[in-house]
PDB file of C-alpha atoms in Angstrom:
ATOM      1  CA  MET G   1     137.655 109.517 -75.739  1.00 63.00           C
ATOM      2  CA  ALA G   2     135.154 111.767 -74.039  1.00 72.00           C
ATOM      3  CA  ASN G   3     131.672 111.478 -72.625  1.00 78.00           C
ATOM      4  CA  LEU G   4     128.934 114.058 -73.078  1.00 82.00           C
ATOM      5  CA  LYS G   5     127.259 115.207 -69.873  1.00 85.00           C
ATOM      6  CA  ILE G   6     123.833 116.872 -69.988  1.00 88.00           C
ATOM      7  CA  HIS G   7     122.560 118.699 -66.896  1.00 87.00           C
ATOM      8  CA  SER G   8     119.726 116.983 -65.037  1.00 87.00           C
ATOM      9  CA  ARG G   9     117.476 120.066 -65.309  1.00 86.00           C
ATOM     10  CA  THR G  10     117.661 120.117 -69.082  1.00 90.00           C
ATOM     11  CA  PHE G  11     114.200 118.645 -69.625  1.00 89.00           C
ATOM     12  CA  THR G  12     112.516 121.677 -67.991  1.00 93.00           C
ATOM     13  CA  HIS G  13     114.943 124.404 -69.078  1.00 94.00           C
ATOM     14  CA  PRO G  14     113.181 127.243 -70.954  1.00 95.00           C
ATOM     15  CA  LYS G  15     115.523 126.950 -73.966  1.00 95.00           C
ATOM     16  CA  ILE G  16     114.694 123.254 -74.345  1.00 95.00           C
ATOM     17  CA  VAL G  17     110.960 123.833 -73.947  1.00 96.00           C
ATOM     18  CA  MET G  18     111.081 126.648 -76.504  1.00 96.00           C
ATOM     19  CA  ALA G  19     113.114 124.607 -79.004  1.00 96.00           C
ATOM     20  CA  GLY G  20     110.817 121.575 -78.947  1.00 96.00           C
ATOM     21  CA  ASN G  21     111.747 117.938 -79.287  1.00 96.00           C
ATOM     22  CA  ALA G  22     113.127 117.900 -82.836  1.00 97.00           C
ATOM     23  CA  ALA G  23     115.435 120.925 -82.417  1.00 97.00           C
ATOM     24  CA  THR G  24     116.530 119.660 -78.988  1.00 96.00           C
ATOM     25  CA  GLY G  25     117.342 116.288 -80.551  1.00 96.00           C
ATOM     26  CA  LEU G  26     119.437 118.062 -83.182  1.00 97.00           C
ATOM     27  CA  TRP G  27     121.270 120.009 -80.436  1.00 95.00           C
ATOM     28  CA  VAL G  28     122.030 116.776 -78.549  1.00 94.00           C
ATOM     29  CA  ARG G  29     123.218 115.035 -81.717  1.00 94.00           C
ATOM     30  CA  LEU G  30     125.495 117.951 -82.611  1.00 94.00           C
ATOM     31  CA  SER G  31     126.773 118.045 -79.025  1.00 92.00           C
ATOM     32  CA  THR G  32     127.783 114.395 -79.178  1.00 89.00           C
ATOM     33  CA  TRP G  33     129.634 115.099 -82.437  1.00 89.00           C
ATOM     34  CA  ALA G  34     131.430 118.059 -80.837  1.00 89.00           C
ATOM     35  CA  VAL G  35     132.505 116.005 -77.821  1.00 85.00           C
ATOM     36  CA  ARG G  36     133.775 113.160 -79.961  1.00 81.00           C
ATOM     37  CA  TYR G  37     135.745 115.235 -82.449  1.00 80.00           C
ATOM     38  CA  HIS G  38     136.496 118.507 -80.592  1.00 77.00           C
ATOM     39  CA  PRO G  39     136.044 118.059 -76.821  1.00 74.00           C
ATOM     40  CA  GLY G  40     135.517 121.362 -75.051  1.00 73.00           C
ATOM     41  CA  ASP G  41     134.988 123.288 -78.296  1.00 82.00           C
ATOM     42  CA  TRP G  42     131.268 123.537 -78.950  1.00 88.00           C
ATOM     43  CA  CYS G  43     131.655 124.835 -82.515  1.00 92.00           C
ATOM     44  CA  VAL G  44     130.300 122.529 -85.225  1.00 94.00           C
ATOM     45  CA  PRO G  45     130.571 122.881 -89.002  1.00 95.00           C
ATOM     46  CA  GLY G  46     127.563 124.474 -90.692  1.00 95.00           C
ATOM     47  CA  GLU G  47     127.575 121.737 -93.316  1.00 95.00           C
ATOM     48  CA  LEU G  48     127.147 119.139 -90.562  1.00 95.00           C
ATOM     49  CA  VAL G  49     124.312 121.114 -88.932  1.00 96.00           C
ATOM     50  CA  ARG G  50     122.465 121.329 -92.245  1.00 95.00           C
ATOM     51  CA  SER G  51     122.989 117.642 -93.001  1.00 96.00           C
ATOM     52  CA  TYR G  52     121.718 116.527 -89.559  1.00 96.00           C
ATOM     53  CA  GLY G  53     118.736 118.858 -89.227  1.00 96.00           C
ATOM     54  CA  THR G  54     116.024 120.454 -91.292  1.00 97.00           C
ATOM     55  CA  PRO G  55     116.033 124.233 -91.846  1.00 97.00           C
ATOM     56  CA  ALA G  56     113.100 124.515 -89.411  1.00 97.00           C
ATOM     57  CA  GLN G  57     114.964 122.575 -86.710  1.00 97.00           C
ATOM     58  CA  VAL G  58     118.054 124.735 -87.152  1.00 97.00           C
ATOM     59  CA  ARG G  59     115.952 127.931 -86.911  1.00 97.00           C
ATOM     60  CA  ARG G  60     114.220 126.713 -83.737  1.00 97.00           C
ATOM     61  CA  MET G  61     117.559 125.722 -82.205  1.00 96.00           C
ATOM     62  CA  ILE G  62     118.898 129.231 -82.904  1.00 97.00           C
ATOM     63  CA  THR G  63     115.724 131.035 -81.802  1.00 97.00           C
ATOM     64  CA  ALA G  64     115.698 129.104 -78.520  1.00 97.00           C
ATOM     65  CA  GLY G  65     119.337 130.045 -77.885  1.00 96.00           C
ATOM     66  CA  LEU G  66     120.753 126.510 -78.147  1.00 95.00           C
ATOM     67  CA  ALA G  67     123.084 127.527 -80.976  1.00 96.00           C
ATOM     68  CA  ALA G  68     124.358 130.674 -82.658  1.00 96.00           C
ATOM     69  CA  PRO G  69     125.734 131.079 -86.168  1.00 96.00           C
ATOM     70  CA  VAL G  70     129.427 131.980 -86.244  1.00 95.00           C
ATOM     71  CA  GLY G  71     130.425 132.572 -89.839  1.00 94.00           C
ATOM     72  CA  PRO G  72     129.582 129.389 -91.735  1.00 94.00           C
ATOM     73  CA  ASP G  73     129.563 127.336 -88.511  1.00 95.00           C
ATOM     74  CA  TYR G  74     127.472 127.143 -85.343  1.00 96.00           C
ATOM     75  CA  LEU G  75     128.447 127.569 -81.702  1.00 94.00           C
ATOM     76  CA  LEU G  76     126.396 125.348 -79.411  1.00 93.00           C
ATOM     77  CA  ASP G  77     125.196 126.767 -76.105  1.00 92.00           C
ATOM     78  CA  ASP G  78     127.056 124.878 -73.386  1.00 87.00           C
ATOM     79  CA  GLU G  79     125.058 126.098 -70.381  1.00 88.00           C
ATOM     80  CA  LEU G  80     123.500 122.645 -70.009  1.00 88.00           C
ATOM     81  CA  LEU G  81     126.436 120.642 -71.363  1.00 85.00           C
ATOM     82  CA  GLY G  82     129.685 119.294 -70.095  1.00 81.00           C
ATOM     83  CA  TRP G  83     132.183 116.620 -71.013  1.00 75.00           C
ATOM     84  CA  GLU G  84     134.713 114.405 -69.320  1.00 72.00           C
ATOM     85  CA  ARG G  85     137.637 112.418 -70.605  1.00 67.00           C
ATOM     86  CA  ASN G  86     137.237 108.671 -70.524  1.00 65.00           C
ATOM     87  CA  ASP G  87     140.626 107.216 -71.353  1.00 62.00           C
ATOM     88  CA  SER G  88     140.415 104.248 -69.049  1.00 64.00           C
ATOM     89  CA  ARG G  89     140.167 100.739 -70.358  1.00 72.00           C
ATOM     90  CA  ALA G  90     141.145  97.299 -69.199  1.00 77.00           C
ATOM     91  CA  ALA G  91     144.688  96.186 -69.932  1.00 84.00           C
ATOM     92  CA  ILE G  92     145.117  93.596 -72.667  1.00 89.00           C
ATOM     93  CA  PRO G  93     145.551  90.258 -70.850  1.00 91.00           C
ATOM     94  CA  ALA G  94     149.120  88.939 -70.693  1.00 93.00           C
ATOM     95  CA  GLU G  95     148.160  85.679 -72.423  1.00 95.00           C
ATOM     96  CA  GLN G  96     146.568  87.551 -75.344  1.00 95.00           C
ATOM     97  CA  ARG G  97     149.579  89.883 -75.558  1.00 94.00           C
ATOM     98  CA  GLN G  98     151.955  86.872 -75.723  1.00 96.00           C
ATOM     99  CA  ARG G  99     149.726  85.127 -78.285  1.00 96.00           C
ATOM    100  CA  ILE G 100     149.952  88.183 -80.603  1.00 96.00           C
ATOM    101  CA  TYR G 101     153.723  88.489 -80.129  1.00 97.00           C
ATOM    102  CA  ASP G 102     154.133  84.760 -80.918  1.00 97.00           C
ATOM    103  CA  ARG G 103     151.829  84.987 -83.937  1.00 97.00           C
ATOM    104  CA  ASP G 104     153.890  87.898 -85.291  1.00 97.00           C
ATOM    105  CA  GLY G 105     157.253  86.163 -84.726  1.00 97.00           C
ATOM    106  CA  ASN G 106     158.193  88.339 -81.726  1.00 97.00           C
ATOM    107  CA  ALA G 107     159.261  91.130 -84.076  1.00 97.00           C
ATOM    108  CA  CYS G 108     157.941  94.478 -85.248  1.00 96.00           C
ATOM    109  CA  LEU G 109     155.866  93.943 -88.372  1.00 97.00           C
ATOM    110  CA  MET G 110     157.017  97.279 -89.820  1.00 95.00           C
ATOM    111  CA  CYS G 111     160.789  97.315 -89.276  1.00 96.00           C
ATOM    112  CA  GLY G 112     161.646  93.852 -87.909  1.00 97.00           C
ATOM    113  CA  ALA G 113     163.001  95.106 -84.546  1.00 96.00           C
ATOM    114  CA  THR G 114     162.841  92.630 -81.670  1.00 95.00           C
ATOM    115  CA  ASP G 115     163.343  95.081 -78.776  1.00 94.00           C
ATOM    116  CA  ASP G 116     160.806  97.311 -76.998  1.00 93.00           C
ATOM    117  CA  LEU G 117     157.784  95.604 -78.592  1.00 94.00           C
ATOM    118  CA  THR G 118     154.252  96.892 -78.120  1.00 93.00           C
ATOM    119  CA  LEU G 119     150.807  95.944 -79.324  1.00 93.00           C
ATOM    120  CA  ASP G 120     149.284  98.198 -81.949  1.00 92.00           C
ATOM    121  CA  HIS G 121     145.578  98.517 -82.670  1.00 91.00           C
ATOM    122  CA  ILE G 122     145.250  98.351 -86.465  1.00 91.00           C
ATOM    123  CA  HIS G 123     141.958 100.236 -86.151  1.00 88.00           C
ATOM    124  CA  PRO G 124     142.910 102.616 -83.283  1.00 85.00           C
ATOM    125  CA  TRP G 125     141.381 102.172 -79.852  1.00 78.00           C
ATOM    126  CA  SER G 126     140.681 105.929 -79.784  1.00 72.00           C
ATOM    127  CA  LEU G 127     138.476 105.396 -82.850  1.00 76.00           C
ATOM    128  CA  TYR G 128     136.670 102.482 -81.151  1.00 72.00           C
ATOM    129  CA  GLY G 129     138.933  99.729 -82.458  1.00 80.00           C
ATOM    130  CA  PRO G 130     138.453  96.526 -80.435  1.00 84.00           C
ATOM    131  CA  ASP G 131     141.051  94.593 -78.413  1.00 87.00           C
ATOM    132  CA  THR G 132     140.629  91.501 -80.607  1.00 92.00           C
ATOM    133  CA  ASP G 133     143.458  89.369 -81.974  1.00 94.00           C
ATOM    134  CA  ALA G 134     142.466  90.363 -85.508  1.00 94.00           C
ATOM    135  CA  ASN G 135     142.811  94.070 -84.651  1.00 92.00           C
ATOM    136  CA  LEU G 136     146.139  93.770 -82.808  1.00 95.00           C
ATOM    137  CA  ARG G 137     149.633  93.474 -84.211  1.00 96.00           C
ATOM    138  CA  THR G 138     153.200  93.691 -82.948  1.00 96.00           C
ATOM    139  CA  LEU G 139     155.109  96.929 -83.501  1.00 95.00           C
ATOM    140  CA  CYS G 140     158.180  98.323 -81.784  1.00 94.00           C
ATOM    141  CA  ARG G 141     157.548 101.432 -79.682  1.00 91.00           C
ATOM    142  CA  SER G 142     159.140 103.682 -82.315  1.00 93.00           C
ATOM    143  CA  CYS G 143     156.960 102.415 -85.177  1.00 93.00           C
ATOM    144  CA  ASN G 144     153.831 102.412 -83.001  1.00 88.00           C
ATOM    145  CA  SER G 145     154.460 105.993 -81.882  1.00 86.00           C
ATOM    146  CA  SER G 146     155.066 107.218 -85.425  1.00 85.00           C
ATOM    147  CA  LYS G 147     151.824 105.610 -86.602  1.00 71.00           C
ATOM    148  CA  GLY G 148     149.628 107.626 -84.195  1.00 61.00           C
ATOM    149  CA  ALA G 149     145.853 107.212 -84.358  1.00 57.00           C
ATOM    150  CA  LYS G 150     145.776 106.291 -88.047  1.00 59.00           C
ATOM    151  CA  VAL G 151     144.177 103.221 -89.555  1.00 55.00           C
TER     152      VAL G 151
END
């Protein structure tokens, strides 16, 4: 997970003033996409740019220097942008953890192992899956690791 950071002087920066509200909004929206899917890499697919913004907004964003075409894609200007990792979250409470293990028979639901059990997010936490009983299941460490961030 990552958070987008926008510099506090952005609202008066000449590029923002030149771009106008609609093109600036497109730049911010594309920036949030870039941080979510490719943190630190400000290149976004041209198809995405065209689906999020109108041709006029894209032109104004480019003219103002907020983005530059790079082949079929666009490189966002990061002078006013930053990002930070946000991997912290509260631990799953011990009583909830035990409740899930008990519900699942204290065994891995994929291979049946009873050692080195972990909780798995069915819809991954990294993709905003919640820490609810319905979204948690028991897997051994090996099965959980091989699953990765897949639904």
